[in-house]
Coordinates of C-alpha atoms and ligand atoms in Angstrom, one line a residue:
M1 CA 80.9 -75.0 -52.6
K2 CA 80.2 -72.0 -54.7
K3 CA 77.1 -70.2 -53.6
P4 CA 74.3 -69.2 -56.1
W5 CA 75.0 -65.6 -54.9
G6 CA 78.8 -66.0 -55.0
G7 CA 79.6 -63.6 -57.8
R8 CA 80.7 -60.6 -55.8
F9 CA 82.6 -62.6 -53.2
K10 CA 86.4 -63.3 -53.2
E11 CA 86.3 -65.7 -50.3
G12 CA 84.2 -68.6 -49.3
T13 CA 81.9 -68.6 -46.3
A14 CA 83.2 -69.4 -42.9
K15 CA 82.1 -72.9 -41.7
T16 CA 80.9 -71.3 -38.4
L17 CA 78.6 -69.0 -40.4
E18 CA 77.3 -71.7 -42.6
E19 CA 76.3 -73.7 -39.5
F20 CA 74.9 -70.6 -37.9
S21 CA 72.9 -69.3 -40.7
Q22 CA 71.5 -72.5 -42.3
S23 CA 67.8 -73.0 -42.1
I24 CA 67.7 -76.2 -44.3
S25 CA 67.5 -78.4 -41.1
F26 CA 64.0 -77.0 -40.5
D27 CA 62.8 -75.3 -43.7
K28 CA 63.2 -78.5 -45.7
R29 CA 59.6 -79.2 -44.7
L30 CA 58.6 -76.5 -47.2
W31 CA 60.0 -78.5 -50.1
Q32 CA 56.6 -79.3 -51.7
E33 CA 55.5 -75.7 -51.6
D34 CA 58.8 -74.5 -52.9
I35 CA 58.4 -76.8 -56.0
E36 CA 54.8 -75.8 -56.4
G37 CA 55.8 -72.1 -56.4
S38 CA 58.6 -72.7 -58.8
R39 CA 56.3 -74.5 -61.3
A40 CA 53.9 -71.6 -61.3
H41 CA 56.7 -69.1 -61.7
A42 CA 58.3 -71.0 -64.6
K43 CA 54.9 -71.3 -66.4
M44 CA 54.5 -67.6 -66.1
L45 CA 58.0 -66.9 -67.4
Y46 CA 57.1 -69.0 -70.5
K47 CA 53.7 -67.4 -70.9
Q48 CA 55.4 -64.0 -70.9
A49 CA 58.0 -65.1 -73.4
I50 CA 60.8 -64.7 -70.9
I51 CA 61.8 -68.4 -71.4
T52 CA 61.2 -70.8 -74.2
E53 CA 58.8 -73.7 -74.3
K54 CA 61.8 -76.0 -74.3
E55 CA 63.3 -74.3 -71.2
L56 CA 59.9 -74.6 -69.4
K57 CA 59.8 -78.3 -70.2
Q58 CA 63.4 -78.8 -68.9
I59 CA 62.6 -76.9 -65.7
L60 CA 59.3 -78.8 -65.1
K61 CA 61.0 -82.1 -65.7
G62 CA 63.9 -81.2 -63.4
L63 CA 61.5 -80.2 -60.7
S64 CA 59.5 -83.4 -61.0
E65 CA 62.7 -85.4 -60.7
I66 CA 63.7 -83.4 -57.5
E67 CA 60.2 -84.0 -56.2
K68 CA 60.5 -87.7 -56.7
E69 CA 64.0 -87.8 -55.1
I70 CA 62.8 -86.0 -52.0
K71 CA 59.7 -88.2 -51.7
E72 CA 61.9 -91.3 -51.9
G73 CA 64.3 -89.9 -49.4
K74 CA 67.1 -89.8 -52.0
F75 CA 67.6 -86.1 -52.1
E76 CA 70.7 -84.8 -50.3
F77 CA 69.9 -81.6 -48.4
K78 CA 73.1 -79.5 -48.1
E79 CA 73.8 -77.2 -45.2
E80 CA 76.2 -75.1 -47.4
L81 CA 73.2 -74.2 -49.6
E82 CA 71.6 -72.6 -46.6
D83 CA 67.9 -73.2 -47.2
I84 CA 65.3 -75.1 -49.1
H85 CA 65.2 -72.5 -51.9
M86 CA 68.8 -72.7 -52.8
N87 CA 69.0 -76.5 -52.3
I88 CA 66.3 -77.0 -54.9
E89 CA 67.5 -74.3 -57.3
K90 CA 71.1 -75.7 -57.3
A91 CA 69.8 -79.3 -57.9
L92 CA 67.6 -77.9 -60.7
I93 CA 70.6 -76.2 -62.4
E94 CA 72.5 -79.5 -62.1
K95 CA 69.7 -81.3 -63.9
A96 CA 68.4 -78.6 -66.4
G97 CA 71.5 -76.6 -66.9
S98 CA 71.0 -73.1 -68.4
A99 CA 67.2 -73.5 -68.3
G100 CA 67.4 -74.2 -64.6
A101 CA 69.6 -71.0 -64.2
K102 CA 66.7 -69.0 -65.7
L103 CA 64.1 -70.1 -63.0
H104 CA 65.1 -67.3 -60.6
T105 CA 64.4 -64.6 -63.2
A106 CA 62.3 -61.8 -61.6
R107 CA 62.2 -63.7 -58.3
S108 CA 64.0 -63.3 -55.0
R109 CA 64.2 -65.7 -52.1
N110 CA 62.3 -62.9 -50.3
D111 CA 59.1 -63.3 -52.3
Q112 CA 59.8 -67.0 -52.6
V113 CA 60.0 -67.8 -48.9
A114 CA 56.9 -65.7 -48.3
T115 CA 55.1 -67.6 -51.0
D116 CA 56.2 -71.0 -49.6
L117 CA 55.1 -70.1 -46.1
R118 CA 51.7 -68.9 -47.3
L119 CA 51.1 -72.1 -49.3
Y120 CA 52.2 -74.2 -46.4
L121 CA 50.0 -72.3 -43.9
R122 CA 47.0 -72.5 -46.2
K123 CA 47.3 -76.3 -46.1
K124 CA 48.2 -76.6 -42.4
V125 CA 45.5 -74.2 -41.2
N126 CA 42.9 -76.1 -43.1
E127 CA 44.1 -79.2 -41.3
L128 CA 43.8 -77.4 -38.0
I129 CA 40.3 -76.3 -38.9
E130 CA 39.3 -80.0 -39.6
L131 CA 40.9 -81.1 -36.4
T132 CA 39.0 -78.4 -34.4
A133 CA 35.8 -79.4 -36.1
G134 CA 36.5 -83.0 -35.0
L135 CA 36.9 -82.0 -31.4
E136 CA 33.7 -79.9 -31.6
K137 CA 31.8 -82.9 -32.9
T138 CA 33.1 -85.1 -30.2
L139 CA 32.0 -82.6 -27.5
V140 CA 28.6 -82.2 -29.1
N141 CA 28.1 -86.0 -29.2
L142 CA 29.2 -86.3 -25.6
A143 CA 26.8 -83.5 -24.6
E144 CA 24.0 -85.3 -26.4
K145 CA 24.8 -88.5 -24.5
N146 CA 24.8 -86.6 -21.2
I147 CA 21.7 -84.5 -21.7
D148 CA 20.4 -85.9 -18.3
T149 CA 23.6 -85.8 -16.3
I150 CA 23.5 -83.2 -13.5
M151 CA 26.6 -81.7 -11.9
P152 CA 27.5 -78.7 -9.8
G153 CA 28.6 -75.7 -11.8
Y154 CA 31.4 -73.7 -10.1
T155 CA 32.5 -70.1 -9.6
H156 CA 35.7 -69.5 -7.7
L157 CA 35.9 -73.3 -7.7
Q158 CA 33.1 -73.3 -5.1
K159 CA 29.9 -75.0 -5.9
A160 CA 27.6 -72.4 -7.4
Q161 CA 24.5 -73.7 -9.2
P162 CA 23.5 -77.1 -10.7
V163 CA 24.1 -77.5 -14.4
L164 CA 23.8 -80.2 -17.0
L165 CA 27.1 -81.8 -17.8
A166 CA 26.0 -81.3 -21.4
H167 CA 25.9 -77.5 -20.9
H168 CA 29.4 -77.6 -19.4
L169 CA 30.8 -79.6 -22.3
L170 CA 29.0 -77.3 -24.8
A171 CA 30.7 -74.3 -23.2
Y172 CA 33.9 -75.8 -24.6
A173 CA 32.4 -76.6 -27.9
W174 CA 31.5 -73.0 -28.3
M175 CA 35.1 -71.9 -27.5
F176 CA 36.4 -74.3 -30.2
E177 CA 33.8 -73.1 -32.6
R178 CA 35.1 -69.6 -32.3
D179 CA 38.7 -70.9 -32.6
R180 CA 37.7 -72.6 -35.8
Q181 CA 36.1 -69.4 -37.2
R182 CA 39.3 -67.5 -36.2
L183 CA 41.4 -69.9 -38.2
K184 CA 39.0 -69.5 -41.2
E185 CA 39.5 -65.7 -40.9
A186 CA 43.3 -66.2 -40.9
I187 CA 43.1 -68.2 -44.2
K188 CA 41.6 -65.1 -45.9
R189 CA 44.7 -63.1 -45.1
I190 CA 47.1 -66.0 -45.7
N191 CA 45.7 -66.7 -49.2
Q192 CA 47.3 -63.7 -51.0
S193 CA 50.3 -64.0 -53.3
P194 CA 53.7 -62.3 -52.7
L195 CA 55.2 -64.0 -55.7
G196 CA 56.7 -61.6 -58.2
A197 CA 57.4 -58.9 -55.6
G198 CA 61.0 -59.7 -56.2
A199 CA 63.5 -58.7 -53.6
L200 CA 61.4 -55.7 -52.6
S201 CA 60.5 -53.3 -55.4
G202 CA 59.1 -55.5 -58.2
S203 CA 60.7 -56.3 -61.6
S204 CA 61.6 -54.5 -64.8
L205 CA 60.7 -57.7 -66.7
P206 CA 57.2 -58.2 -68.0
I207 CA 56.0 -60.7 -65.4
D208 CA 52.4 -61.5 -64.7
R209 CA 51.6 -61.7 -61.0
L210 CA 48.0 -62.2 -61.5
F211 CA 48.7 -65.4 -63.4
T212 CA 51.0 -66.9 -60.7
A213 CA 48.5 -65.9 -58.0
K214 CA 45.7 -67.7 -59.9
E215 CA 47.9 -70.7 -60.7
L216 CA 48.7 -71.2 -57.0
G217 CA 45.1 -70.7 -56.0
F218 CA 45.7 -67.4 -54.2
E219 CA 42.9 -64.9 -53.9
L220 CA 44.9 -62.0 -55.3
P221 CA 48.5 -60.7 -55.7
I222 CA 49.5 -58.6 -52.7
P223 CA 49.3 -55.0 -54.1
N224 CA 52.5 -53.6 -52.6
S225 CA 55.8 -55.4 -53.2
M226 CA 57.5 -54.1 -50.1
D227 CA 54.6 -55.2 -47.9
A228 CA 54.6 -58.6 -49.7
V229 CA 58.1 -59.5 -48.7
S230 CA 58.4 -57.8 -45.3
D231 CA 55.4 -58.6 -43.2
R232 CA 54.8 -61.8 -41.2
D233 CA 51.5 -60.7 -39.7
F234 CA 49.8 -63.8 -41.3
V235 CA 52.2 -66.0 -39.4
C236 CA 51.4 -64.1 -36.2
D237 CA 47.7 -64.6 -36.9
V238 CA 48.3 -68.3 -36.9
L239 CA 50.5 -68.2 -33.8
F240 CA 47.8 -66.3 -32.0
S241 CA 45.0 -68.6 -33.1
G242 CA 47.1 -71.5 -32.0
A243 CA 47.8 -69.9 -28.6
M244 CA 44.1 -69.2 -28.1
L245 CA 43.2 -72.8 -29.0
M246 CA 45.8 -74.1 -26.5
M247 CA 44.4 -71.8 -23.8
H248 CA 41.0 -73.4 -24.3
L249 CA 42.5 -76.9 -24.5
S250 CA 44.5 -76.2 -21.4
R251 CA 41.4 -75.2 -19.4
L252 CA 39.6 -78.3 -20.5
S253 CA 42.6 -80.4 -19.6
E254 CA 42.7 -78.7 -16.2
E255 CA 39.1 -79.8 -15.5
I256 CA 39.9 -83.4 -16.7
I257 CA 42.8 -83.4 -14.2
L258 CA 40.7 -82.1 -11.4
W259 CA 37.7 -84.3 -12.1
A260 CA 39.9 -87.4 -12.2
T261 CA 41.2 -86.8 -8.6
D262 CA 40.0 -88.9 -5.8
E263 CA 38.6 -85.8 -4.2
F264 CA 36.3 -85.0 -7.1
K265 CA 36.0 -88.5 -8.7
F266 CA 33.7 -87.2 -11.4
I267 CA 35.5 -89.1 -14.1
E268 CA 37.5 -92.2 -14.7
L269 CA 40.3 -91.8 -17.3
P270 CA 40.8 -94.5 -19.9
D271 CA 43.8 -96.7 -19.2
R272 CA 44.9 -96.1 -22.8
F273 CA 45.3 -92.4 -22.0
S274 CA 46.8 -92.6 -18.6
T275 CA 50.3 -93.4 -17.3
G276 CA 51.6 -95.0 -14.1
S277 CA 54.2 -94.0 -11.6
S278 CA 57.6 -95.6 -11.6
M279 CA 57.5 -95.8 -7.8
M280 CA 53.9 -95.6 -6.6
P281 CA 52.1 -98.7 -7.8
Q282 CA 48.6 -97.4 -7.2
K283 CA 49.0 -94.3 -9.4
K284 CA 47.1 -93.6 -12.6
N285 CA 48.1 -90.2 -13.8
P286 CA 46.3 -87.8 -16.3
D287 CA 49.5 -87.1 -18.2
P288 CA 48.0 -86.3 -21.6
A289 CA 45.9 -83.5 -20.1
E290 CA 48.9 -82.3 -18.1
L291 CA 51.1 -82.2 -21.2
I292 CA 48.5 -80.2 -23.1
R293 CA 48.4 -77.8 -20.2
G294 CA 52.2 -77.7 -20.1
K295 CA 52.7 -77.3 -23.8
T296 CA 50.4 -74.3 -23.8
G297 CA 53.2 -72.2 -22.3
R298 CA 55.5 -73.0 -25.2
V299 CA 52.9 -72.1 -27.8
Y300 CA 52.3 -68.8 -26.1
G301 CA 56.1 -68.3 -26.2
N302 CA 56.1 -68.9 -29.9
L303 CA 53.7 -66.0 -30.5
I304 CA 55.7 -63.6 -28.3
S305 CA 58.9 -64.8 -29.9
L306 CA 57.9 -63.8 -33.4
L307 CA 56.2 -60.6 -32.3
T308 CA 59.4 -59.6 -30.7
T309 CA 61.5 -60.6 -33.7
M310 CA 59.4 -58.4 -35.9
K311 CA 59.0 -55.4 -33.7
G312 CA 62.1 -53.5 -34.6
L313 CA 62.7 -54.5 -38.2
P314 CA 62.9 -51.7 -40.8
L315 CA 61.4 -52.5 -44.2
T316 CA 61.8 -54.8 -46.0
Y317 CA 63.2 -58.3 -45.6
N318 CA 65.8 -58.8 -42.9
R319 CA 67.4 -62.1 -42.1
D320 CA 65.9 -62.0 -38.6
M321 CA 62.8 -63.1 -40.3
Q322 CA 64.2 -66.6 -40.8
E323 CA 63.3 -66.9 -37.1
D324 CA 59.7 -67.1 -38.0
K325 CA 59.8 -70.8 -39.0
E326 CA 60.8 -72.7 -35.9
P327 CA 58.0 -71.2 -33.6
L328 CA 55.5 -71.6 -36.4
F329 CA 56.3 -75.2 -37.1
D330 CA 56.3 -75.9 -33.4
T331 CA 52.9 -74.3 -32.9
I332 CA 51.4 -76.1 -35.8
D333 CA 52.8 -79.5 -34.6
T334 CA 51.9 -78.9 -31.0
V335 CA 48.3 -77.7 -31.6
S336 CA 47.7 -80.5 -34.1
T337 CA 48.8 -83.3 -31.8
S338 CA 47.1 -81.8 -28.7
L339 CA 43.8 -81.7 -30.7
R340 CA 44.3 -85.2 -31.9
V341 CA 45.0 -86.6 -28.4
I342 CA 42.1 -84.9 -26.6
T343 CA 39.7 -85.8 -29.4
E344 CA 40.6 -89.4 -29.2
M345 CA 40.6 -89.5 -25.4
L346 CA 37.3 -87.7 -24.6
P347 CA 34.9 -90.3 -25.8
E348 CA 36.7 -92.9 -23.7
I349 CA 36.3 -91.0 -20.4
K350 CA 33.8 -92.6 -18.1
F351 CA 31.6 -90.1 -16.3
H352 CA 30.5 -91.0 -12.8
K353 CA 27.0 -89.6 -13.1
D354 CA 25.8 -90.6 -9.6
R355 CA 28.8 -89.0 -8.0
M356 CA 28.4 -85.8 -10.1
K357 CA 24.8 -85.5 -9.0
E358 CA 25.6 -86.3 -5.4
A359 CA 28.0 -83.5 -5.4
C360 CA 25.1 -81.1 -5.9
H361 CA 23.8 -81.9 -2.4
G362 CA 25.2 -79.9 0.5
G363 CA 26.6 -76.5 -0.3
Y364 CA 23.2 -74.9 -0.7
I365 CA 23.6 -75.0 -4.5
T366 CA 19.9 -74.1 -5.1
A367 CA 19.9 -71.0 -2.9
T368 CA 19.7 -68.7 -5.9
D369 CA 16.6 -70.6 -7.1
L370 CA 15.0 -69.9 -3.7
A371 CA 15.8 -66.2 -4.1
E372 CA 14.3 -66.1 -7.6
Y373 CA 11.3 -68.0 -6.3
L374 CA 10.7 -65.1 -3.9
V375 CA 11.2 -62.6 -6.7
R376 CA 8.4 -64.4 -8.6
Q377 CA 6.2 -63.9 -5.4
G378 CA 6.8 -60.2 -5.7
V379 CA 9.8 -59.8 -3.3
A380 CA 12.6 -57.4 -4.5
F381 CA 15.7 -59.3 -5.4
R382 CA 18.0 -57.7 -2.8
I383 CA 15.4 -58.5 0.0
A384 CA 15.0 -62.0 -1.5
H385 CA 18.8 -62.4 -1.4
E386 CA 18.9 -61.3 2.3
I387 CA 16.1 -63.7 3.3
T388 CA 17.7 -66.6 1.5
G389 CA 21.0 -65.8 3.0
K390 CA 19.5 -65.9 6.5
I391 CA 17.8 -69.3 5.6
V392 CA 21.2 -70.6 4.5
L393 CA 22.9 -69.4 7.8
Y394 CA 20.1 -71.0 9.8
C395 CA 20.7 -74.3 7.9
I396 CA 24.4 -74.1 8.4
E397 CA 24.0 -73.7 12.1
K398 CA 21.6 -76.6 12.3
G399 CA 23.7 -78.7 10.0
Q400 CA 20.8 -79.2 7.6
S401 CA 20.0 -78.5 4.0
I402 CA 17.2 -76.2 2.9
T403 CA 15.0 -79.0 1.8
D404 CA 15.2 -80.5 5.3
L405 CA 13.3 -77.4 6.7
S406 CA 9.6 -77.7 7.2
I407 CA 7.3 -75.2 5.6
K408 CA 6.6 -73.8 9.0
E409 CA 10.3 -73.1 9.5
L410 CA 10.6 -71.5 6.0
K411 CA 7.6 -69.3 6.6
N412 CA 9.3 -67.8 9.6
F413 CA 11.7 -66.2 7.1
S414 CA 9.0 -65.2 4.6
D415 CA 5.3 -65.8 4.4
K416 CA 5.7 -65.7 0.6
I417 CA 7.1 -69.3 0.7
D418 CA 4.7 -72.1 0.0
E419 CA 4.8 -75.9 -0.4
D420 CA 5.7 -75.6 -4.1
V421 CA 9.1 -74.3 -3.2
Y422 CA 10.5 -77.8 -2.7
G423 CA 10.1 -78.5 -6.4
I424 CA 12.6 -75.9 -7.4
L425 CA 15.1 -76.7 -4.6
T426 CA 16.2 -80.0 -6.1
P427 CA 19.0 -79.9 -8.7
E428 CA 16.6 -81.2 -11.4
G429 CA 14.0 -78.6 -10.5
S430 CA 16.6 -75.8 -10.5
I431 CA 17.8 -76.8 -14.0
E432 CA 14.4 -77.2 -15.5
A433 CA 13.3 -73.9 -14.0
K434 CA 15.8 -72.0 -16.1
I435 CA 14.0 -70.3 -19.0
S436 CA 16.4 -67.7 -20.2
Y437 CA 18.1 -68.0 -23.6
G438 CA 21.4 -69.9 -23.4
S439 CA 20.7 -71.3 -19.9
T440 CA 21.4 -74.8 -18.7
S441 CA 17.9 -76.1 -19.2
K442 CA 17.5 -79.2 -21.4
K443 CA 15.7 -77.2 -24.0
S444 CA 18.5 -74.7 -24.3
V445 CA 21.1 -77.4 -24.5
K446 CA 19.2 -79.1 -27.3
E447 CA 19.0 -75.8 -29.1
Q448 CA 22.8 -75.3 -28.7
I449 CA 23.4 -78.7 -30.1
K450 CA 21.3 -77.8 -33.2
L451 CA 23.2 -74.6 -33.7
L452 CA 26.6 -76.2 -33.4
R453 CA 25.7 -79.0 -35.7
K454 CA 24.5 -76.5 -38.3
S455 CA 27.7 -74.5 -38.2
L456 CA 29.7 -77.7 -38.4
K457 CA 27.9 -78.7 -41.6
G458 CA 28.2 -75.3 -43.2
Ligands
LIG1 N1 66.1 -68.8 -45.5 C1 65.6 -67.5 -45.6 C2 64.4 -67.3 -44.7 O1 63.9 -68.2 -44.2 C3 65.1 -67.3 -47.0 C4 65.2 -65.9 -47.5 C5 66.6 -65.5 -47.6 N2 66.7 -64.2 -48.2 C6 67.9 -63.5 -48.1 N3 67.9 -62.3 -48.7 N4 68.9 -63.9 -47.5 O2 64.0 -66.2 -44.4

């Protein structure tokens, strides 16, 4: 088949090269954006008197026919035509003849592919923003429901201090809140128009880039034509935002996996979101969480892949840049499905509240509260830390908890300790004694819920 660029060639393309260089198998998903961009370009060519009204009509009609055929699965995508841009252009020429042949005036596939990608990403990133908001809402609702559920908070995966489950869940809500804001930021940089940059240096024809930018809903035309066709930083932005989202999802998944173990038994996973073992009949495995954790590696890889592709490229367009699409599509797909799965699964998880609270006992989880109690009695923190440490050691040796000690025993360590100490040594007392901003107290948790809900509305 003769290529749209075949004029200066004497021989056809080797079949091996056609197979090697095609991108239609994956960039066909840009068809809608490609047509949208072409419509805007054609309207501009007419407005600038570069094509006639009749030609515009023929182009628009042809594009609509192609659109319908693709939607109905009747369009034949051809590998010999390399990519989505040439597949659609060739079909248009078949339908609209010489008018179709004018569509590519003052346009190159270089500005075309950048335009398609930006249109595609604007839509997809907005979808990711919605999905992330959905997850945040789910976490906030769960936090609200668990405002009285107490559990151990950990550092080094060792029991550290009691916290509200709500506080723990909201920690994740805040991470996803930042991820959502990060995606919103990315949209600002995505939403700029490369169309009309041509191959790299612009055009000698009287095109109107402001018009096409407006027509396509872009904020502005990119001011430098070389920059417009050669950078993929906006794709990297999305790959990074996706990688960060997956990192947060993976940590949450890891906790779900851990909490569902027989050793922790903090949660029971819904049957609907668990899988069995082909050999061990008793097993109920947390596969969705493991898959999210596992897929995170691939999403990180996608970011490194494109950064590496881009690092040595001289300006402007190089064919290497075709390698931007597969990692990008994979990240978009993986992050979207991971968000969907976890958001659907979370509300179905059963929290074993008694077991969580029970886990606060033993392990001297309120020792820090005792030290702060002593500080309130005027003891310097380092001394208070030392005294409390000694009390803990004494308890370990006696196999008791701090609350088992009599006031007389406690006073042997410091005469600043009084009866009222017992109140702050329970997990509930410890949590409610927290008065600092952003702490685990119920008041702070309620405030966080309010802040998150406000941001989700805005
Ligand atoms: N399929 C190409 C890509 O994805 C489109 C641009 C091709 N441009 C070119 N000069 N060969 O990057």
